[in-house]
PDB file of C-alpha atoms in Angstrom:
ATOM      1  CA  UNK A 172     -21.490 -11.022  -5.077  1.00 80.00           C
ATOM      2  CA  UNK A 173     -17.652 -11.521  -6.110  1.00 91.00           C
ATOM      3  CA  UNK A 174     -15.363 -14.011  -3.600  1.00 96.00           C
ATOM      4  CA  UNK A 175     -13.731 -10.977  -2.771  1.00 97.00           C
ATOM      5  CA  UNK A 176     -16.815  -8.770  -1.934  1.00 98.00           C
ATOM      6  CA  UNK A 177     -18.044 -11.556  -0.183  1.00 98.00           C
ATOM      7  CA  UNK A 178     -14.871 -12.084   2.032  1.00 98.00           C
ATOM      8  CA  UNK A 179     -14.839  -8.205   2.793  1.00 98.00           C
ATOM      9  CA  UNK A 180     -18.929  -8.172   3.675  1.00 98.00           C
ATOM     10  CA  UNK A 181     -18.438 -11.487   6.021  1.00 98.00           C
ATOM     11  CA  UNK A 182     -15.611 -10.157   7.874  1.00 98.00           C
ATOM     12  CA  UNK A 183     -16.661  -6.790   8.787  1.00 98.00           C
ATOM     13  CA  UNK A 184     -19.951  -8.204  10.049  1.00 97.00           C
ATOM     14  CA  UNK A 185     -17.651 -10.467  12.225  1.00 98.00           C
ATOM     15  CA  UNK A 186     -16.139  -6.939  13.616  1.00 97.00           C
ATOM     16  CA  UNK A 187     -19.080  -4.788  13.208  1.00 97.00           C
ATOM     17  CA  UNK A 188     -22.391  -4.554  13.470  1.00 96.00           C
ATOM     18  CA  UNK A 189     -23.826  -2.508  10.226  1.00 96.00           C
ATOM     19  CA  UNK A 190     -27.075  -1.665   8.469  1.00 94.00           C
ATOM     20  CA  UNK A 191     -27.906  -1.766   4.717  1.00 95.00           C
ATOM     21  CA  UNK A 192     -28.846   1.793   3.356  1.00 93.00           C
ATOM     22  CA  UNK A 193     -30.233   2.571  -0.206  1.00 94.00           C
ATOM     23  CA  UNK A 194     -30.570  -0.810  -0.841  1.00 95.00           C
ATOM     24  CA  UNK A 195     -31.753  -0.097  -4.534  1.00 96.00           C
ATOM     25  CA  UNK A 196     -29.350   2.712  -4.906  1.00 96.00           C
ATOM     26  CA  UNK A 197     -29.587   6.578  -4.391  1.00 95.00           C
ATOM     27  CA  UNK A 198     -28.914   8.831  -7.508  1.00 95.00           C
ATOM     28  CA  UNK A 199     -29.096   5.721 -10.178  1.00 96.00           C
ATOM     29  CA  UNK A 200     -30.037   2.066  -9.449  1.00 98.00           C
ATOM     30  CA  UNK A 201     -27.514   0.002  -7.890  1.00 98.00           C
ATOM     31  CA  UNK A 202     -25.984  -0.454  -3.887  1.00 98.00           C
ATOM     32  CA  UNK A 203     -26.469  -1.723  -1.222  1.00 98.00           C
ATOM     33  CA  UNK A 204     -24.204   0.722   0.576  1.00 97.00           C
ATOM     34  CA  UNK A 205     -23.291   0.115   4.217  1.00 97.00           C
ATOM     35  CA  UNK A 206     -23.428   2.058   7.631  1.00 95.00           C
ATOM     36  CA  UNK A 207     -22.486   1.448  11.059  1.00 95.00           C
ATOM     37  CA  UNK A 208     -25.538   0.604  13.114  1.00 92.00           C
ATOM     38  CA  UNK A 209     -26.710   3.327  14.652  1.00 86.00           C
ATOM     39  CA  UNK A 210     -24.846   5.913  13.124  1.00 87.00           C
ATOM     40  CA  UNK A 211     -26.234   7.821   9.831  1.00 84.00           C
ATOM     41  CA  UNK A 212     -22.284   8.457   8.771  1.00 87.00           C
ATOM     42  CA  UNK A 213     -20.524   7.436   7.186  1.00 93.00           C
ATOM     43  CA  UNK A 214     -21.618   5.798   4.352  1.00 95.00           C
ATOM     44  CA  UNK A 215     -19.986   3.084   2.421  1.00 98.00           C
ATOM     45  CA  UNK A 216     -19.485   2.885  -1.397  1.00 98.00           C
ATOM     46  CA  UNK A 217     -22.391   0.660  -2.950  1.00 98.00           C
ATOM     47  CA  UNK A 218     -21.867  -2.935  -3.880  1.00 98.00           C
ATOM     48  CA  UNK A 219     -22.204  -2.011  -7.814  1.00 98.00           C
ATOM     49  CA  UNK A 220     -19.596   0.405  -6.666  1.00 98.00           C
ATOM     50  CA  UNK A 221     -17.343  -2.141  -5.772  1.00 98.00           C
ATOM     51  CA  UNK A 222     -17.901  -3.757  -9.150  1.00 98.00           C
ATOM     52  CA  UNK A 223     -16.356  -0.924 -10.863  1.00 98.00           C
ATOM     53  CA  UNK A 224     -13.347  -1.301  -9.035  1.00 98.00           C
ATOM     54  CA  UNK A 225     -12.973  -5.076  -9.522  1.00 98.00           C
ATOM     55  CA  UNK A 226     -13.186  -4.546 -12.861  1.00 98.00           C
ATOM     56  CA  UNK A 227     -10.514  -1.682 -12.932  1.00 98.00           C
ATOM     57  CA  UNK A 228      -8.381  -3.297 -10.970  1.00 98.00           C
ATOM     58  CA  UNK A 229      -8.649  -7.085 -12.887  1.00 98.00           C
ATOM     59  CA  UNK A 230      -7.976  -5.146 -16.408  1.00 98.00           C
ATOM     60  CA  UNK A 231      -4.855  -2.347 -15.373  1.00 98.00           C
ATOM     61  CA  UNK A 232      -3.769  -4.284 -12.537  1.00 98.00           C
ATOM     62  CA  UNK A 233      -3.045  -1.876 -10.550  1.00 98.00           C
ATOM     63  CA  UNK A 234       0.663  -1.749  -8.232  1.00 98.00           C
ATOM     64  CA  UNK A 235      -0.033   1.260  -5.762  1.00 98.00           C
ATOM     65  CA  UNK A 236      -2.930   2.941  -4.669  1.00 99.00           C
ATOM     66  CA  UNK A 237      -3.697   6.290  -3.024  1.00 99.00           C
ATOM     67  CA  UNK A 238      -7.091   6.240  -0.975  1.00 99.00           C
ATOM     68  CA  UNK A 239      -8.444   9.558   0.451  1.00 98.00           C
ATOM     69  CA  UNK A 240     -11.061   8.919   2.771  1.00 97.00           C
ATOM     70  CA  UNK A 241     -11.457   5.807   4.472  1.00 97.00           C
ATOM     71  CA  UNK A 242     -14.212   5.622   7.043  1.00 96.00           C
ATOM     72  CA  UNK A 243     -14.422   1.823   8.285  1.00 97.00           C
ATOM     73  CA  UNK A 244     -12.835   0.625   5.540  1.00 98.00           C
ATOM     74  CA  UNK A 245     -15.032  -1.493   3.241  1.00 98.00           C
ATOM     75  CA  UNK A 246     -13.708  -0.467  -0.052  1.00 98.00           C
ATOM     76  CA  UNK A 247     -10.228  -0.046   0.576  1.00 98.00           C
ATOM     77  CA  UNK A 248     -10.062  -3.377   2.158  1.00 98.00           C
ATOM     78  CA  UNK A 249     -12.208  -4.841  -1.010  1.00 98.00           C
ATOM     79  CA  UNK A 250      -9.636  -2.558  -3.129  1.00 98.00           C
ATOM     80  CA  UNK A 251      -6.749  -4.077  -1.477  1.00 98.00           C
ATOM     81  CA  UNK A 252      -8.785  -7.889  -1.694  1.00 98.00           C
ATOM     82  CA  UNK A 253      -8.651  -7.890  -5.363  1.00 98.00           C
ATOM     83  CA  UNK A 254      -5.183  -6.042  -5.865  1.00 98.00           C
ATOM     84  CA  UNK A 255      -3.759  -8.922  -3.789  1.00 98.00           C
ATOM     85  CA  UNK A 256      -4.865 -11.419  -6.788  1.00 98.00           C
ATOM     86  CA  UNK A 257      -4.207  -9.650  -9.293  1.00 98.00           C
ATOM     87  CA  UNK A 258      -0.231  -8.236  -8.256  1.00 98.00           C
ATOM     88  CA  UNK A 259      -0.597  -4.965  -6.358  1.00 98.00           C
ATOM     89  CA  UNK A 260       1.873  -4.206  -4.203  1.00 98.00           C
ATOM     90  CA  UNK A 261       0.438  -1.819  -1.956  1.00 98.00           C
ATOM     91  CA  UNK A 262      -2.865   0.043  -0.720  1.00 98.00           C
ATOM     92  CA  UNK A 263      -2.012   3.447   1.503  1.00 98.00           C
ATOM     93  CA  UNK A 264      -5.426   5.361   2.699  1.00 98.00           C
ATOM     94  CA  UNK A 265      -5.509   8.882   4.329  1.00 98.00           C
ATOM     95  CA  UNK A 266      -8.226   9.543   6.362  1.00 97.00           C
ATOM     96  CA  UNK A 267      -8.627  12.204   9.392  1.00 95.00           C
ATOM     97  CA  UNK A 268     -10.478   9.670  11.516  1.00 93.00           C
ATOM     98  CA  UNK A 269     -13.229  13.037  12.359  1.00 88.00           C
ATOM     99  CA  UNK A 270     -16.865  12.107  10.213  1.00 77.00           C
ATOM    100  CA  UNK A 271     -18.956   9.972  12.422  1.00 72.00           C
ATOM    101  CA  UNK A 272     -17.613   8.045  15.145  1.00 85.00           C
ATOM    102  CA  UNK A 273     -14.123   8.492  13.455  1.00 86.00           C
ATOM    103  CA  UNK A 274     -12.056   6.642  15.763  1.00 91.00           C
ATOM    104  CA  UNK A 275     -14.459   3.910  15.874  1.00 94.00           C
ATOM    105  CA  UNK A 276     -14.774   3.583  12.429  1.00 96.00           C
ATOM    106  CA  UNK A 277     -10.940   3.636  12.051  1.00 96.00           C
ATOM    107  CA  UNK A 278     -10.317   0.938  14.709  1.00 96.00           C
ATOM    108  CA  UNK A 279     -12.691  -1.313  12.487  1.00 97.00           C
ATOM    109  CA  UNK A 280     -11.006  -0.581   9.416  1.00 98.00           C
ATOM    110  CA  UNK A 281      -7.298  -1.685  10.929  1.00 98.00           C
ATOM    111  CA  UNK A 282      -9.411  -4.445  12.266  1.00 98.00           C
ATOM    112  CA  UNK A 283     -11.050  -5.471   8.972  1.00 98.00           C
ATOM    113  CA  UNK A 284      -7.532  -5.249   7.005  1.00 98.00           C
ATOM    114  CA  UNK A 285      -5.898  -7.309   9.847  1.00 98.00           C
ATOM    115  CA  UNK A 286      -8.990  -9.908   9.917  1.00 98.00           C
ATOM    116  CA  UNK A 287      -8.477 -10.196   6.043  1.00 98.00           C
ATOM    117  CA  UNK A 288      -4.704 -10.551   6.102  1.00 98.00           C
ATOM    118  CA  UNK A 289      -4.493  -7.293   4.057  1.00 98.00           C
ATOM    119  CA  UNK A 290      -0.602  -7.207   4.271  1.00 98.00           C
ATOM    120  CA  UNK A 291      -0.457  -4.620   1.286  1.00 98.00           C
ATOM    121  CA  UNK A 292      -2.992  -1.737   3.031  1.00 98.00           C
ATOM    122  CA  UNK A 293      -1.555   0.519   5.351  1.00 98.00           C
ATOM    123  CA  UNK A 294      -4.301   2.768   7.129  1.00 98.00           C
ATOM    124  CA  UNK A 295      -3.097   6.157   7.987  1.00 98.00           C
ATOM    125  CA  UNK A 296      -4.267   9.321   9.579  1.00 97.00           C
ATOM    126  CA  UNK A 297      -3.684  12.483   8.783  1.00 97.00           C
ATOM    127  CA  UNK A 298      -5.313  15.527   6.993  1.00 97.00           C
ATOM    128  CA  UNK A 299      -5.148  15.385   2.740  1.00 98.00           C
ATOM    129  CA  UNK A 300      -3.587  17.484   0.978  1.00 98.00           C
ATOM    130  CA  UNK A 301      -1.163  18.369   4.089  1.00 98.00           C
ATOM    131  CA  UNK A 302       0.236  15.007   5.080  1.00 98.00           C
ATOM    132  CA  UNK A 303      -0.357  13.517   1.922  1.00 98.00           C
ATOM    133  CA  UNK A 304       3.506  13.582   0.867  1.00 98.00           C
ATOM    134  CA  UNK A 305       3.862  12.377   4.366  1.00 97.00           C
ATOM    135  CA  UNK A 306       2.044   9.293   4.286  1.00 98.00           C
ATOM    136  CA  UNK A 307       2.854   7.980   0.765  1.00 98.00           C
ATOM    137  CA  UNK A 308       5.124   5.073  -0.134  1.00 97.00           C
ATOM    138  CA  UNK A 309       5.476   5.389  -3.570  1.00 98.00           C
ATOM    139  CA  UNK A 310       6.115   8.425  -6.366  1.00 96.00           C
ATOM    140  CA  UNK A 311       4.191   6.591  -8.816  1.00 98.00           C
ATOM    141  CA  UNK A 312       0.445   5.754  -8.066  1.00 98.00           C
ATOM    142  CA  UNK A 313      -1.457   3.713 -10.560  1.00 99.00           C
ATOM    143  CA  UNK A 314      -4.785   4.251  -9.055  1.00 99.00           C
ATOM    144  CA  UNK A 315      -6.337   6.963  -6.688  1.00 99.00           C
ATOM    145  CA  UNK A 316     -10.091   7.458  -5.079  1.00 99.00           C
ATOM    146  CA  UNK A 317     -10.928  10.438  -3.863  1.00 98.00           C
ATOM    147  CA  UNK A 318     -14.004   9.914  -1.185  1.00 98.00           C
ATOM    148  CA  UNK A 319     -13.571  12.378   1.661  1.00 97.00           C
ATOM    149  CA  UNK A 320     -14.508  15.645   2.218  1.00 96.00           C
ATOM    150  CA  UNK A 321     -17.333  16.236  -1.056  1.00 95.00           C
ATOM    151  CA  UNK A 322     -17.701  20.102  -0.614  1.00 95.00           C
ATOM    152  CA  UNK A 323     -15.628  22.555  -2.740  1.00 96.00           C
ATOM    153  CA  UNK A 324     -12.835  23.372  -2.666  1.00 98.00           C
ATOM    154  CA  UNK A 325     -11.682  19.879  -0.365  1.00 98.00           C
ATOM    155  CA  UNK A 326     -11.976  17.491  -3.348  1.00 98.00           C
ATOM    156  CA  UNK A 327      -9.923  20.087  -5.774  1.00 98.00           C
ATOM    157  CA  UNK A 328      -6.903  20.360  -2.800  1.00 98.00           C
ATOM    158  CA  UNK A 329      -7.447  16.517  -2.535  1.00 98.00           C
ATOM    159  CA  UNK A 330      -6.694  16.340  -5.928  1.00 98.00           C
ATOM    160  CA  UNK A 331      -3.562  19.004  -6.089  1.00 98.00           C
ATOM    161  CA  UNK A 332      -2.355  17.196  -3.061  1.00 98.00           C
ATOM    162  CA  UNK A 333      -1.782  13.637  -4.763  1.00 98.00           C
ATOM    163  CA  UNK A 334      -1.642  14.681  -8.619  1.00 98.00           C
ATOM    164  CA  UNK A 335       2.611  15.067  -8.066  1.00 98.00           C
ATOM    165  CA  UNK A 336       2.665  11.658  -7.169  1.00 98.00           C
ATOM    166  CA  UNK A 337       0.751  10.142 -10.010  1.00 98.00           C
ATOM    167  CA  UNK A 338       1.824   9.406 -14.050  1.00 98.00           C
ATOM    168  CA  UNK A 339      -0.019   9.974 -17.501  1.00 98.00           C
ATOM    169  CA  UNK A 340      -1.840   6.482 -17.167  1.00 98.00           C
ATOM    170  CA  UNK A 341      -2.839   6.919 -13.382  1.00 99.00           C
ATOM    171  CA  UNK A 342      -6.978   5.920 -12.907  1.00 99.00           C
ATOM    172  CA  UNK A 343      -8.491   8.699 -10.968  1.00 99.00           C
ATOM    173  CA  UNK A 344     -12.245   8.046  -9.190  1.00 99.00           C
ATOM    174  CA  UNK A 345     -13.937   9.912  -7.840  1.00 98.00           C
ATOM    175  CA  UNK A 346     -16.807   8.948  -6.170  1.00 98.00           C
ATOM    176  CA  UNK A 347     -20.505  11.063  -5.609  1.00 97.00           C
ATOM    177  CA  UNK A 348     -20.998  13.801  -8.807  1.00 97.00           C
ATOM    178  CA  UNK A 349     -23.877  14.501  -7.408  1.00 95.00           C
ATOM    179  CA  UNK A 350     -21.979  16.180  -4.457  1.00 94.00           C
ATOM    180  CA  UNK A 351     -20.936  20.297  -5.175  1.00 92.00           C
ATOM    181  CA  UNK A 352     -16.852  20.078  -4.716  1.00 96.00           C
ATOM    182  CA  UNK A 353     -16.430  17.017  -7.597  1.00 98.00           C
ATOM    183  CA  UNK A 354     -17.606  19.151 -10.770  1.00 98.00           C
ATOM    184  CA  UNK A 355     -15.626  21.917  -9.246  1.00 98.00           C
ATOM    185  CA  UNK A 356     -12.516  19.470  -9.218  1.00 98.00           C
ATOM    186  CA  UNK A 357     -13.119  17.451 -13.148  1.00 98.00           C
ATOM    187  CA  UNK A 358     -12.530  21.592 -14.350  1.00 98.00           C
ATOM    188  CA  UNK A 359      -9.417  21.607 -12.766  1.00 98.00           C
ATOM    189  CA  UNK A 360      -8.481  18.125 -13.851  1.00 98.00           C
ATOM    190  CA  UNK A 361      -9.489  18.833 -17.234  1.00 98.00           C
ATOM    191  CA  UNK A 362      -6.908  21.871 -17.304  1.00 98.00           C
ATOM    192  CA  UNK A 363      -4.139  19.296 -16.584  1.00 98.00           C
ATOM    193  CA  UNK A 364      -5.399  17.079 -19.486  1.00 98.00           C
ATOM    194  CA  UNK A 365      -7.742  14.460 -17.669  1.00 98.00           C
ATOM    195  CA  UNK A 366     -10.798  13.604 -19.716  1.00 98.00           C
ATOM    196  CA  UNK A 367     -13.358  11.778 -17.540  1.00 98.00           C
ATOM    197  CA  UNK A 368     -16.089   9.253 -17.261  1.00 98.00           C
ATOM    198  CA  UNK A 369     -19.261   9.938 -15.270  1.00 98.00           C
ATOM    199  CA  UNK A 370     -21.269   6.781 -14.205  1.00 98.00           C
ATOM    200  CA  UNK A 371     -24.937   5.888 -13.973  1.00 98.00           C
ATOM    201  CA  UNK A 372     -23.658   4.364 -10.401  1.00 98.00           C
ATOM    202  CA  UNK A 373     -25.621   4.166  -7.167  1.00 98.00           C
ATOM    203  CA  UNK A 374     -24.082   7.671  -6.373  1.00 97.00           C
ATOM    204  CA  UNK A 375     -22.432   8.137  -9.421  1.00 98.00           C
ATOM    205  CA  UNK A 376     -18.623   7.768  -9.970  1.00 98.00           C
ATOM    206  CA  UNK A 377     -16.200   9.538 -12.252  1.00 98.00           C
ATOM    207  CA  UNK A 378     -12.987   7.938 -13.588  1.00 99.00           C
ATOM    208  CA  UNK A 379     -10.725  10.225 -15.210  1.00 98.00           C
ATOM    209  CA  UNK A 380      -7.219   9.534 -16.800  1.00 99.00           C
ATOM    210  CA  UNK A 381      -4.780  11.884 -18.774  1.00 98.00           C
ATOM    211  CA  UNK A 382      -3.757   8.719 -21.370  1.00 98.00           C
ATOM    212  CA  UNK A 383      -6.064   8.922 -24.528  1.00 98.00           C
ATOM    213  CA  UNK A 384      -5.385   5.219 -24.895  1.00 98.00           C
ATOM    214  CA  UNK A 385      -6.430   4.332 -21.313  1.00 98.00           C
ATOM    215  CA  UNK A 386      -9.546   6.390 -21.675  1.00 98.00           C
ATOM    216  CA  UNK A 387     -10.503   4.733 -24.708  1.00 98.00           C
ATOM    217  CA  UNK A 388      -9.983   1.804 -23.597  1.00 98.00           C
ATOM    218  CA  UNK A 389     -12.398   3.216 -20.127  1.00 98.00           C
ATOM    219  CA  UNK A 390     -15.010   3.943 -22.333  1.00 98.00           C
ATOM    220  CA  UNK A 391     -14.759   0.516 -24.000  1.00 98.00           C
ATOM    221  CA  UNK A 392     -15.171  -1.253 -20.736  1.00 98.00           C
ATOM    222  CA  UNK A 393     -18.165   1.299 -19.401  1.00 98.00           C
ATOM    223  CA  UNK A 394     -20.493   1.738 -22.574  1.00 98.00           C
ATOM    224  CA  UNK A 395     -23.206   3.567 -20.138  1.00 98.00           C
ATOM    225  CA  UNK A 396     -20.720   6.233 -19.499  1.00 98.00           C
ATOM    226  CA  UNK A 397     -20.880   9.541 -20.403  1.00 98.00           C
ATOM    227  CA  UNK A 398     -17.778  11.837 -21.438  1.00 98.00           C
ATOM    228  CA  UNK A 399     -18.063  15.298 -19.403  1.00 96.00           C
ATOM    229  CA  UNK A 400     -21.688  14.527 -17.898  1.00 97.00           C
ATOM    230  CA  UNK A 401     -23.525  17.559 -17.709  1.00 95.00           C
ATOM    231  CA  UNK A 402     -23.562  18.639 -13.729  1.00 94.00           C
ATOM    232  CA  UNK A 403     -26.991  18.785 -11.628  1.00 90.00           C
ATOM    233  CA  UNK A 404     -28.610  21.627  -9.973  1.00 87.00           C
ATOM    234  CA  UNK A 405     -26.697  22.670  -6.876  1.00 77.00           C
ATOM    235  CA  UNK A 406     -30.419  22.097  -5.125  1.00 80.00           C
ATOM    236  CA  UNK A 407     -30.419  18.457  -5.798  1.00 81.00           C
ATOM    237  CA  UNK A 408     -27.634  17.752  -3.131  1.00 75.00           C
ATOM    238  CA  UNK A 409     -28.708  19.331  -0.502  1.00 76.00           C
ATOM    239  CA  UNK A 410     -32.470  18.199  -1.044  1.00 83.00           C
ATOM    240  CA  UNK A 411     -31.262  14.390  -1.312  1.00 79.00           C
ATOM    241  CA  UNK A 412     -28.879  15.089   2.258  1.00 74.00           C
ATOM    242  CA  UNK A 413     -31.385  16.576   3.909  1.00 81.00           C
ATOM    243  CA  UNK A 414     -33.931  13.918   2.616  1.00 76.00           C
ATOM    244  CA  UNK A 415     -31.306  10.693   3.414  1.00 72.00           C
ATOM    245  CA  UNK A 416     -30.981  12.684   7.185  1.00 73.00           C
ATOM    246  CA  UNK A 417     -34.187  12.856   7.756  1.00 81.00           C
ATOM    247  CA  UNK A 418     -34.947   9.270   7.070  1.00 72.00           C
ATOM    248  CA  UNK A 419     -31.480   7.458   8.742  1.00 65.00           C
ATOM    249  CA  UNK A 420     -32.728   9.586  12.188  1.00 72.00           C
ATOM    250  CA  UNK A 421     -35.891   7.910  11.649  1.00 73.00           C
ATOM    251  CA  UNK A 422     -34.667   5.033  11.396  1.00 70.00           C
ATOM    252  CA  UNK A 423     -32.075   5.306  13.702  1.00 66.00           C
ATOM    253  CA  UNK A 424     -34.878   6.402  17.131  1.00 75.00           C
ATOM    254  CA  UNK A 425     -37.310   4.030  15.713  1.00 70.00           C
ATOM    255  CA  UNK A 426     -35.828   0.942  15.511  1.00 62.00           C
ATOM    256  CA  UNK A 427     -35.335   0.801  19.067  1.00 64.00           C
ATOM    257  CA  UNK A 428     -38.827   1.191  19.859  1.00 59.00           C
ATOM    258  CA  UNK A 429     -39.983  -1.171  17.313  1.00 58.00           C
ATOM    259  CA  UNK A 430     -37.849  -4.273  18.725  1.00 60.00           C
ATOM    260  CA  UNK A 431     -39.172  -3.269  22.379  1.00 63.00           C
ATOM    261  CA  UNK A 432     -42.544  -3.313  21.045  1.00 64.00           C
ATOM    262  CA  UNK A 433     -41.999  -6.231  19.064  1.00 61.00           C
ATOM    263  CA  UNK A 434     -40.312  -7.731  22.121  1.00 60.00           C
ATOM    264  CA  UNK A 435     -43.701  -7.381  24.053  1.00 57.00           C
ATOM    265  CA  UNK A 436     -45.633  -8.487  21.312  1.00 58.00           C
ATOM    266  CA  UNK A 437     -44.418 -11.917  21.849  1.00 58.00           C
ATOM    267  CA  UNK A 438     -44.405 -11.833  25.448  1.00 52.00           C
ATOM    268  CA  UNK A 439     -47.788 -11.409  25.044  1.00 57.00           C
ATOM    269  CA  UNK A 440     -48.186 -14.302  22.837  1.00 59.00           C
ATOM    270  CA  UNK A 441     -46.526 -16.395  25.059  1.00 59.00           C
ATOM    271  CA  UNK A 442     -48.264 -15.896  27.379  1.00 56.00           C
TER     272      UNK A 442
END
């Protein structure tokens, strides 16, 4: 664990009380990812998740970037973390504050930012793409993650919305392939001259760029990668949601009962 993931991980369980999901990873091996206790979303980006951005962010050295999708902020406040060392100037998220306990999960994220001293992120609400040109603070993003609404076509108006705003040697991630609205999205990106990097990632991220020398050098850093991944069956996400659902409601009535019963259990010992 990196100083910085470890900063963001021991302040938001000073804030927040979470639970570890896919601790091995879901789609590839990797995580942990992150929830809110209690709640099944929404779910945070996986610590080998982070890793990719730490090491995006350590070799462009980012200035300004766009976040869509925010939830309780873990990696936009690890985002923001490492830009602060390495000369970013500013973090802006747009998030609608609606999946989960959205207001909840956006009060922690302020709180988290505010904990960390995270002078550079600004947390913002509003819907993406229409308040997007709203919200911005800058013409000229260097990096952008796109991690909110996964079903088409959200991530390809996500996209339109914040493309304007971004240069030839702007980073895009996305984040979950696996989902249906991100293949949907890369075919539209590729018709604006992105070429893009899928990920053997926990849920498996995409980095895309429109610069042949920043993609090269992309591919350089991320030898697992694979140039225009071939997409999965449009069965496999809804059998690994429904799946993930079934198992965070399990969890989520059982572990209630199982600390009252375990609670008894040593009552009875004691006595």
């Amino acid at each position: 664990m990196t100083d910085s993931l470890h900063r963001v991980v021991n302040a938001l369980n000073e804030i927040a009380e979470t639970s570890l999901v896919w601790p091995r990873g879901l789609i590839n091996a990797g995580g942990p990812h992150r929830v809110l206790t209690g709640t099944l979303f929404p779910v945070s980006i996986g610590e080998d998740e982070c890793a990719v951005f730490g090491r995006l962010i350590e070799c462009f050295r980012p200035e300004h970037t766009f976040i869509i999708g925010n939830a309780f902020g873990f990696s936009s406040c690890y985002i923001a973390d490492m830009m602060r060392q390495h000369g970013g100037r500013s973090v802006v998220t747009l998030d609608s504050e609606v999946e989960g306990r959205g207001k909840a999960c956006a009060q922690i994220a302020r709180q988290l930012a505010d904990k960390l001293e995270l002078e550079l992120l600004k947390n913002k609400r509003g819907q993406s793409p229409n308040d997007t040109s709203r919200v911005i603070e800058t013409d000229r993003h260097d990096l952008v993650f796109i991690d909110a609404n996964h079903a088409h076509p959200h991530v390809t108006h996500d996209f339109h919305g914040i493309l304007p705003f971004t240069h030839e040697q702007t980073i895009f991630v996305w984040h979950d392939f696996w989902l249906p609205g991100i293949v949907p999205c890369l075919r539209v990106a590729e018709t604006q001259g992105f070429k893009w990097l899928w990920l053997p990632t926990s849920c498996e991220m995409v980095l895309g760029v429109r610069d042949e020398a920043v993609f090269a050098e992309l591919q350089k850093m991320f030898p697992e990668g694979v140039e225009n991944q071939e997409p999965h069956s449009l069965l496999l996400g809804s059998a690994i949601l429904a799946k993930e659902l079934i198992r965070q409601a399990w969890d989520v009535i059982s572990r209630p009962v199982l600390s009252r019963w375990n609670s008894n259990t040593r009552l009875r010992g004691d006595a």
